[in-house]
PDB file of C-alpha atoms in Angstrom:
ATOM      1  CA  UNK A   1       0.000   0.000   0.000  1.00 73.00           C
ATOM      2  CA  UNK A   2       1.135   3.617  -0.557  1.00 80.00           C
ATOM      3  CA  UNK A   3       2.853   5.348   2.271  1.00 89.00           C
ATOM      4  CA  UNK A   4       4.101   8.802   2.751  1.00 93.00           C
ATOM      5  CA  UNK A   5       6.425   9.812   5.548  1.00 95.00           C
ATOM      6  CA  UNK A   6       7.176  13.118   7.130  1.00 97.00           C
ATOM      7  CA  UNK A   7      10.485  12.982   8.539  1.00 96.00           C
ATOM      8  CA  UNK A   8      10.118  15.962  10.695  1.00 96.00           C
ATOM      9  CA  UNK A   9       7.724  16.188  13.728  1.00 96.00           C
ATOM     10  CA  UNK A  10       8.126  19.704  14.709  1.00 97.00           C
ATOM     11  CA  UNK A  11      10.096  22.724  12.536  1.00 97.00           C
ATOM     12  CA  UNK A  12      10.424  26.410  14.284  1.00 97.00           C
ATOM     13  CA  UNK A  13      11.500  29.279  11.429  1.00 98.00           C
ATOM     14  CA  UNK A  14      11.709  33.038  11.685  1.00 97.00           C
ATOM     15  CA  UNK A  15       9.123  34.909   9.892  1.00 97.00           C
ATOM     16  CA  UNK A  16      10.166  36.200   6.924  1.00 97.00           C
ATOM     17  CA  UNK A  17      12.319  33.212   6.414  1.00 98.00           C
ATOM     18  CA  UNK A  18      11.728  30.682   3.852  1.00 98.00           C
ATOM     19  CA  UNK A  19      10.000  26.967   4.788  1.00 98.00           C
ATOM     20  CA  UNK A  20      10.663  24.039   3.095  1.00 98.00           C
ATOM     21  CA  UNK A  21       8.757  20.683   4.791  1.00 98.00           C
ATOM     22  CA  UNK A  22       9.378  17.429   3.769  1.00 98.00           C
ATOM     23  CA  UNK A  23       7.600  14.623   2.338  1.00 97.00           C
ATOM     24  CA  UNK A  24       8.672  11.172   0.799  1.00 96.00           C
ATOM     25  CA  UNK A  25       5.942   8.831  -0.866  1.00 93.00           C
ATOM     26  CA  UNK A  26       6.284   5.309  -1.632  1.00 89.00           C
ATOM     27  CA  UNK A  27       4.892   4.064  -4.865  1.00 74.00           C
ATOM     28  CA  UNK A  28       6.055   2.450  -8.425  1.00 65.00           C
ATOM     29  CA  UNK A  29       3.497   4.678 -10.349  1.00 74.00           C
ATOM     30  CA  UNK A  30       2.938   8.126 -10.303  1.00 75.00           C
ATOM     31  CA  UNK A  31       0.805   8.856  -7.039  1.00 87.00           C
ATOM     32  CA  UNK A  32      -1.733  11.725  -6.004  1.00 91.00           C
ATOM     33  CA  UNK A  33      -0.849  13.596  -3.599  1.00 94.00           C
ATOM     34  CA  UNK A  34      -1.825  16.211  -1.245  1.00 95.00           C
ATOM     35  CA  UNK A  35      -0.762  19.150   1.042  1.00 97.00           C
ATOM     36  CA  UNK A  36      -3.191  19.656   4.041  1.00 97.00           C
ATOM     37  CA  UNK A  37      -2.860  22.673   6.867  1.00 98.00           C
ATOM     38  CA  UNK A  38      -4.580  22.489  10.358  1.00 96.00           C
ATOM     39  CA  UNK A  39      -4.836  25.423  12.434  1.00 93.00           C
ATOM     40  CA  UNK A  40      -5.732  24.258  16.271  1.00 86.00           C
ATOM     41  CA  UNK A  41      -8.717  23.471  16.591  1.00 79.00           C
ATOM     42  CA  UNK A  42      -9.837  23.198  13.177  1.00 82.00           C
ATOM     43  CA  UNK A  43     -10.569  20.883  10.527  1.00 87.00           C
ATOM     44  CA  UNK A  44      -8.108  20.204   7.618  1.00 93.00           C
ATOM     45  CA  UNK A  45      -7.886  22.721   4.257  1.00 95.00           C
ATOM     46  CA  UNK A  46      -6.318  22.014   1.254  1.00 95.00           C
ATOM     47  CA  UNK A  47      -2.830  24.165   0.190  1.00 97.00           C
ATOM     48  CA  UNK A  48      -2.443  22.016  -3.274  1.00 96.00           C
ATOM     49  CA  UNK A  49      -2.501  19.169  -5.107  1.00 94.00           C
ATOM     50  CA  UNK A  50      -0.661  16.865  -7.640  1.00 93.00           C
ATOM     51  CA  UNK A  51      -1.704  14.101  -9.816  1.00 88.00           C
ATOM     52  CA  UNK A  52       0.215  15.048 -13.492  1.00 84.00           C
ATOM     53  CA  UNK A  53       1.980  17.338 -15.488  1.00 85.00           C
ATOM     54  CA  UNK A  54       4.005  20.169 -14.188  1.00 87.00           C
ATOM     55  CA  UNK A  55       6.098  19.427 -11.531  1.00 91.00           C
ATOM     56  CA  UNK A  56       5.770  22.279  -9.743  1.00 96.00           C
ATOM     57  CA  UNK A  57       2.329  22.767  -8.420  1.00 96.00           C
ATOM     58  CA  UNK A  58       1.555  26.443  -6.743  1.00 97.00           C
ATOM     59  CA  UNK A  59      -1.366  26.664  -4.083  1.00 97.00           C
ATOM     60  CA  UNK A  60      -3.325  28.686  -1.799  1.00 96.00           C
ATOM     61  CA  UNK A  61      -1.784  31.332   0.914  1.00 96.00           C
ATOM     62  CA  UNK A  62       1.842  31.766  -1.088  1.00 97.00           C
ATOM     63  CA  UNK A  63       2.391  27.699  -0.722  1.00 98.00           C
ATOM     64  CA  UNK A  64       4.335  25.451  -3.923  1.00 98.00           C
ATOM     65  CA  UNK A  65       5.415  22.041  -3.623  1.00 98.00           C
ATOM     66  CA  UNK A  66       7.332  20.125  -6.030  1.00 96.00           C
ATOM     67  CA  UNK A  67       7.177  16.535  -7.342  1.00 94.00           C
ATOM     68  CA  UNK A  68      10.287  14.880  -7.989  1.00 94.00           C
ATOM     69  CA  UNK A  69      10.242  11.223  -9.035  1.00 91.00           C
ATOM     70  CA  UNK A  70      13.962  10.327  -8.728  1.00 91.00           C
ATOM     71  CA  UNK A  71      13.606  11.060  -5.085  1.00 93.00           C
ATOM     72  CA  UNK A  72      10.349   9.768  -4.229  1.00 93.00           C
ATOM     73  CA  UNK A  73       9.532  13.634  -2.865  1.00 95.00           C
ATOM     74  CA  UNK A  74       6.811  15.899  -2.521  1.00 97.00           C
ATOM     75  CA  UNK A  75       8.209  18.675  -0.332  1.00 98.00           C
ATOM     76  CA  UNK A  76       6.096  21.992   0.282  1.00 98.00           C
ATOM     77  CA  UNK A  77       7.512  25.184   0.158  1.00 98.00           C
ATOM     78  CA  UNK A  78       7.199  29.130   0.875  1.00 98.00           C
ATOM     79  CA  UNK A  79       9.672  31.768   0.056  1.00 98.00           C
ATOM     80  CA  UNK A  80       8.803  33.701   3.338  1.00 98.00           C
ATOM     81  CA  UNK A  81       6.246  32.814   6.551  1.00 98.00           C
ATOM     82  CA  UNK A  82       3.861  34.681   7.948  1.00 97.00           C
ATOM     83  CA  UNK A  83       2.987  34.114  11.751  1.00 96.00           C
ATOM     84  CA  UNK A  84       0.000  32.676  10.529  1.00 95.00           C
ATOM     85  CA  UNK A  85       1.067  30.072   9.069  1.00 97.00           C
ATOM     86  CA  UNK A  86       2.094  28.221  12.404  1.00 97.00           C
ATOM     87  CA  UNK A  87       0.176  25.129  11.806  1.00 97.00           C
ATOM     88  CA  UNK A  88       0.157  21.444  11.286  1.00 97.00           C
ATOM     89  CA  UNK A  89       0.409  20.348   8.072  1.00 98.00           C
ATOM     90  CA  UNK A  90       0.211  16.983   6.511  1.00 98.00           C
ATOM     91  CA  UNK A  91       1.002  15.614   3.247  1.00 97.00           C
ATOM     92  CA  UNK A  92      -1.301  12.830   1.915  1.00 95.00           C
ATOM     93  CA  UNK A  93      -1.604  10.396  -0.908  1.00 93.00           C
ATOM     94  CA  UNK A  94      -4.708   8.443  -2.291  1.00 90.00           C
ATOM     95  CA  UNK A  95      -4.682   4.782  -2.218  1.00 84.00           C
ATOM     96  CA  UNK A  96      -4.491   3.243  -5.633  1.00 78.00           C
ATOM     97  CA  UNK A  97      -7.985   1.684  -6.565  1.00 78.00           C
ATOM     98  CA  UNK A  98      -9.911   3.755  -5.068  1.00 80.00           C
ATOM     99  CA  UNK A  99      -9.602   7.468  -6.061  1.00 79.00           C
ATOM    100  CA  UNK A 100     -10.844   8.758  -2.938  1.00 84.00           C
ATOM    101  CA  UNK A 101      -9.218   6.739   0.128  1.00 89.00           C
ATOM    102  CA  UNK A 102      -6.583   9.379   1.785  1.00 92.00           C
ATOM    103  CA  UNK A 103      -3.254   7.885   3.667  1.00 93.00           C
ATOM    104  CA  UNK A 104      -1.904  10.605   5.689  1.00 95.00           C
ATOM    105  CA  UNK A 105       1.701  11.390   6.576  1.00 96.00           C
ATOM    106  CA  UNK A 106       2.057  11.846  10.600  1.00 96.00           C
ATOM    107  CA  UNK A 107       2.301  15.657  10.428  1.00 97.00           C
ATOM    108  CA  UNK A 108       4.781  18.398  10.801  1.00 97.00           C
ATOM    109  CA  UNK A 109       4.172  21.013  13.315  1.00 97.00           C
ATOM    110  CA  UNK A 110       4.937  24.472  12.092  1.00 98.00           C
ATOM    111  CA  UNK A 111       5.983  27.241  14.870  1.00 97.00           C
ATOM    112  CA  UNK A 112       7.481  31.025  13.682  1.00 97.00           C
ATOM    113  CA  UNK A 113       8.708  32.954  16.037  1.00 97.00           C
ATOM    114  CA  UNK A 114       9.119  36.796  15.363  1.00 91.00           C
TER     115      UNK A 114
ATOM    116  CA  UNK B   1     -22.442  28.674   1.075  1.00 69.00           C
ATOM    117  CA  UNK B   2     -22.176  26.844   4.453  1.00 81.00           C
ATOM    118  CA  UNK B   3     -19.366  24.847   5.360  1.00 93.00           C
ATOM    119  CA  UNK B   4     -19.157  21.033   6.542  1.00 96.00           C
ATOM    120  CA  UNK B   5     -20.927  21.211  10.041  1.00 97.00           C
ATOM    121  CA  UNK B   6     -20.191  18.308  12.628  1.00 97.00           C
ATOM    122  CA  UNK B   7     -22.229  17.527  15.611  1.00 97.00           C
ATOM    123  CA  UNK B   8     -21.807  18.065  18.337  1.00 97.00           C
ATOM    124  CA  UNK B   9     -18.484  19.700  18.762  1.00 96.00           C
ATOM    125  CA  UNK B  10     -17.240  18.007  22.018  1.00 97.00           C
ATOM    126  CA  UNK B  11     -18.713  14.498  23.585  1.00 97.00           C
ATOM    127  CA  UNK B  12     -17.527  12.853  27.160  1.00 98.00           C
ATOM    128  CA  UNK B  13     -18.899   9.140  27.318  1.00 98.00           C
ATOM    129  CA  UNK B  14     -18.015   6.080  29.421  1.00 98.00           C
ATOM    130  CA  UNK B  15     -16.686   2.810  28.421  1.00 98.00           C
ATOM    131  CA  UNK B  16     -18.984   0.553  27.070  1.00 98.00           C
ATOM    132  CA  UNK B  17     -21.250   3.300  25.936  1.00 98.00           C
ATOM    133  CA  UNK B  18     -22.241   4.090  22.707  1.00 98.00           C
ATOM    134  CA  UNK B  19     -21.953   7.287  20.836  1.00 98.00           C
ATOM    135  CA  UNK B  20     -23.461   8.941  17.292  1.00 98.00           C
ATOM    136  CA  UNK B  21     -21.730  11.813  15.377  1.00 98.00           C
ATOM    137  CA  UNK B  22     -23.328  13.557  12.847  1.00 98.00           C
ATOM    138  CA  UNK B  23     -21.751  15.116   9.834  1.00 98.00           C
ATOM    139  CA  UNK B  24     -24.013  17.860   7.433  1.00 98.00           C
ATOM    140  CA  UNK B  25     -21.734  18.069   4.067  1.00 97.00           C
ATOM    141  CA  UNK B  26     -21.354  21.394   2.015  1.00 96.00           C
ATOM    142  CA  UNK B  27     -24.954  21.638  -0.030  1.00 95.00           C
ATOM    143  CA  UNK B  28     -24.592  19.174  -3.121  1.00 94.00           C
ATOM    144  CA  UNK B  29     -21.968  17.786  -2.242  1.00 95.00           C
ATOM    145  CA  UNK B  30     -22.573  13.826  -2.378  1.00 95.00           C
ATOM    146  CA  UNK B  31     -19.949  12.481  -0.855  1.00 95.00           C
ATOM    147  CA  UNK B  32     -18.654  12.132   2.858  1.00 97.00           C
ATOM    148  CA  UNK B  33     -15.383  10.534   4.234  1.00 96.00           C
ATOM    149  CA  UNK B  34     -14.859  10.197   7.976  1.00 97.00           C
ATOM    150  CA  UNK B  35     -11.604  10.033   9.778  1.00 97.00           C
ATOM    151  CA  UNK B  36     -10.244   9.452  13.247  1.00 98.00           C
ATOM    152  CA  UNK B  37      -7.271  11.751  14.498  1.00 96.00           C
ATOM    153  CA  UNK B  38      -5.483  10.653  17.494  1.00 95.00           C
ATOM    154  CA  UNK B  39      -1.970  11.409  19.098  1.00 92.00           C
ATOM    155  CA  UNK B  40      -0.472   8.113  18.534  1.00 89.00           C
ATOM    156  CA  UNK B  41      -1.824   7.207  14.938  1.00 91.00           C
ATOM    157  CA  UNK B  42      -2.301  10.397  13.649  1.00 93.00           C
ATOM    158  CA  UNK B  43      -5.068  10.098  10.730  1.00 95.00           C
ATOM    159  CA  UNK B  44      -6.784   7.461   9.326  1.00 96.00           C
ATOM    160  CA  UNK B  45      -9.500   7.229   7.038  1.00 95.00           C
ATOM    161  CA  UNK B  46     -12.551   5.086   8.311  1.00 97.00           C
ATOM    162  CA  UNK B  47     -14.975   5.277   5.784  1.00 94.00           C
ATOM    163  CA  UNK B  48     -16.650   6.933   3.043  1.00 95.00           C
ATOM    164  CA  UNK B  49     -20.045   6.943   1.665  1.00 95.00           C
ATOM    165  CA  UNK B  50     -21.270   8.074  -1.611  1.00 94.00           C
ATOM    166  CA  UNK B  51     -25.037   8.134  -2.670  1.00 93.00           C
ATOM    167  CA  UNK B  52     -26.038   6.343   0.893  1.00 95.00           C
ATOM    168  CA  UNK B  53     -23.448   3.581  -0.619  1.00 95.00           C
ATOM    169  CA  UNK B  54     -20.622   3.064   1.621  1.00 94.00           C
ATOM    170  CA  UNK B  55     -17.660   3.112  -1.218  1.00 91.00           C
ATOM    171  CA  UNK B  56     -14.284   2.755   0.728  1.00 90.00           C
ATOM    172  CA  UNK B  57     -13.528   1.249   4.297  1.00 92.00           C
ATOM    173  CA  UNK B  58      -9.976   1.782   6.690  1.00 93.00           C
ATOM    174  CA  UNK B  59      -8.949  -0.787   9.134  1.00 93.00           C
ATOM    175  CA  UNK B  60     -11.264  -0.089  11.931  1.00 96.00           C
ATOM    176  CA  UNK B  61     -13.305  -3.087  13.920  1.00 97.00           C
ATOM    177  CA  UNK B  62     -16.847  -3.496  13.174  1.00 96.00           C
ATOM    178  CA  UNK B  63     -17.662  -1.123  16.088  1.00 97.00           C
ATOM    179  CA  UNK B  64     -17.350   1.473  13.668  1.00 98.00           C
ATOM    180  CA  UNK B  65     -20.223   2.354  11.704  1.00 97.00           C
ATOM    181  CA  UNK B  66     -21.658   4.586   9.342  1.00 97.00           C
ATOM    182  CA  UNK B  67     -24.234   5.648   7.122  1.00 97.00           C
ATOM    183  CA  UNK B  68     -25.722   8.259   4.757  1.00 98.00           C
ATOM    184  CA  UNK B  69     -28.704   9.857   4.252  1.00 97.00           C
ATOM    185  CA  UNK B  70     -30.938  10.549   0.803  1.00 96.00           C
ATOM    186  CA  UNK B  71     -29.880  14.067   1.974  1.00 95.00           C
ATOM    187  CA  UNK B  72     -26.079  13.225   1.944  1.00 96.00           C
ATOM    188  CA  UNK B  73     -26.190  14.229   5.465  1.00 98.00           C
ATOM    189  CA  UNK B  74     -23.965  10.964   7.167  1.00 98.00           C
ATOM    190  CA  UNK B  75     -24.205   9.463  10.543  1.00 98.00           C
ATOM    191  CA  UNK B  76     -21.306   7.477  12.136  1.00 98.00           C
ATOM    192  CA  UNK B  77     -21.485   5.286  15.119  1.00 98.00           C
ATOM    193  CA  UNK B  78     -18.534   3.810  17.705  1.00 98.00           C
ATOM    194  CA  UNK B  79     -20.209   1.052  20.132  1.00 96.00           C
ATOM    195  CA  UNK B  80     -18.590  -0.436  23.024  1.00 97.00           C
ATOM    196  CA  UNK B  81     -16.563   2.707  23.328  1.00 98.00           C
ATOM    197  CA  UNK B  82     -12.681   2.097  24.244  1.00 98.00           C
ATOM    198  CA  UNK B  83     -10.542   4.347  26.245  1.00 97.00           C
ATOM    199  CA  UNK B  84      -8.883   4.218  22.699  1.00 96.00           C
ATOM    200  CA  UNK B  85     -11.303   5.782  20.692  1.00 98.00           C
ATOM    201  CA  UNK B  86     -10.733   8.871  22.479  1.00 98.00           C
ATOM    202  CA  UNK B  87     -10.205  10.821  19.469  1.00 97.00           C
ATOM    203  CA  UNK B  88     -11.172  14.138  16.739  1.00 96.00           C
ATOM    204  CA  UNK B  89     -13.258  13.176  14.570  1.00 97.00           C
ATOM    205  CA  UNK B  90     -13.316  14.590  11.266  1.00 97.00           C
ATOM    206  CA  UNK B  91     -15.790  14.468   8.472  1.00 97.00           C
ATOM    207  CA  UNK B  92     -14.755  15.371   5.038  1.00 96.00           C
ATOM    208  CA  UNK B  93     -17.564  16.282   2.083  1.00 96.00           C
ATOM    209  CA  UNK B  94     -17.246  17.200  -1.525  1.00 94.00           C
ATOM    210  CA  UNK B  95     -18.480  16.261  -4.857  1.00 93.00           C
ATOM    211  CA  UNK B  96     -17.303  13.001  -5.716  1.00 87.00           C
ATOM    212  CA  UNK B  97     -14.242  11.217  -6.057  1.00 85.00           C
ATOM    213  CA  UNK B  98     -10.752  12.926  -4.176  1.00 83.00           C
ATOM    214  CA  UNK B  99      -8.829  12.885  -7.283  1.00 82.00           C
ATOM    215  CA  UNK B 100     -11.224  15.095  -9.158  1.00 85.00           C
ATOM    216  CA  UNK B 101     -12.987  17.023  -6.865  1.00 88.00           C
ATOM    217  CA  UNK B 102     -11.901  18.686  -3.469  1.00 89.00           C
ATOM    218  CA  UNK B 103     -12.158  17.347  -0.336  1.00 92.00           C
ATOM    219  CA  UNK B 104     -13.607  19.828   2.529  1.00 94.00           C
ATOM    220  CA  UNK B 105     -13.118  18.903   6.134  1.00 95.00           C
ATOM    221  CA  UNK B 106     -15.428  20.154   9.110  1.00 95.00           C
ATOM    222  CA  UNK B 107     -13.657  21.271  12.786  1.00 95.00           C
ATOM    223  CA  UNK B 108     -14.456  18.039  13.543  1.00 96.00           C
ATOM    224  CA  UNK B 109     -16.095  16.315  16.685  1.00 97.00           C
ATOM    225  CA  UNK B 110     -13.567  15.467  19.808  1.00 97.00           C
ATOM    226  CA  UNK B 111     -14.649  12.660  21.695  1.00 98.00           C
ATOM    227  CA  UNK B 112     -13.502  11.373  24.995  1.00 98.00           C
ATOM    228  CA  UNK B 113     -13.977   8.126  26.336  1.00 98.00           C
ATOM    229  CA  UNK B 114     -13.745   8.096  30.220  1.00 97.00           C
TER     230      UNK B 114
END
């Protein structure tokens, strides 16, 4: 079954500085994957997507991640952080078969400090 | 338009009991995923329904239940409650399949088991 795996549990940047937050998938084919934020207390919104095409994939609130097959990666990135975007976020892939089954990653915890 | 409401936001029950949490999905939207959040195994998918059909099922024991209504509105259901399903629980709606359409999650329902 597909698998993705955020290595890091907890990141801390500066705002202003730029974020980069992992993600590895494991799959043969070319997967679909997903970028998730939660805020505390709230439920989970969507920064982007991929399923083909360009590699680079721009989303909501300033967010881009980038596909890259040779390394099995999916990493999300923004040039510079707001204090808002202290979060959780997860990166996700659907479960081949059944278009609409979600695996999640365990998370990375987001703080900024200003 | 309205947003994925969950009810009711916070539930305390005892082991053994029994417990119902509702889900009302974003106005035509037909389909409804539920997932459990927890500490220790972050999130997993537990069901989702489509059309009152149940389409796609997680790991979970049988104690887990669901259903959907002719008014997409879905109902899921956790008896013999375990200090282990202590847990958010989040419903997801949106138009159909993940991979085509996207997925919108409510704040979710926290439920302790005492």
């Amino acid at each position: 079954a597909q698998s993705v795996t955020q290595p890091d549990i907890h990141i801390t940047v500066s705002e202003g500085a730029s974020l980069e937050l992992r993600c590895n998938y494991s799959y043969g084919a070319t997967p679909y994957l997903f970028w998730y934020v939660q805020s505390p207390g709230q439920g989970l919104q969507l920064l982007l997507k991929y399923f083909s095409g360009d590699t680079l994939v721009q989303g909501i609130k300033g967010f881009e991640a980038e596909f890259k097959r040779s390394q099995s990666s999916f990493n999300l990135r923004k040039p510079s952080v707001h204090w808002s975007d202290a979060a959780e976020y997860f990166c996700a892939v659907v479960e081949t078969g059944t278009a609409s089954k979600l695996t999640f990653g365990t998370g990375t915890r987001l703080q900024v400090t200003l | 338009k309205a947003g994925v409401t969950q009810t009711p936001r916070y539930l305390i029950k005892t082991r053994g009991q029994q417990v119902t949490l509702s889900c009302s999905p974003i106005s035509g939207h037909r389909s409804v995923s539920w997932y459990q959040q927890t500490p220790g195994q972050g999130l997993q998918f537990l069901f989702e329904y489509f059309s009152e059909t149940q389409r796609n099922k997680g790991n979970f024991p049988g104690r887990f239940s669901g259903r959907q209504f002719s008014n997409s509105r879905s109902e899921m259901n956790v008896s013999t409650l375990e200090l282990g399903d202590s847990a958010l629980y989040l419903c997801a709606s949106s138009q159909g399949l993940v991979i085509s359409y996207e997925q919108y999650f409510g704040p979710g329902t926290r439920l302790t088991v005492t």
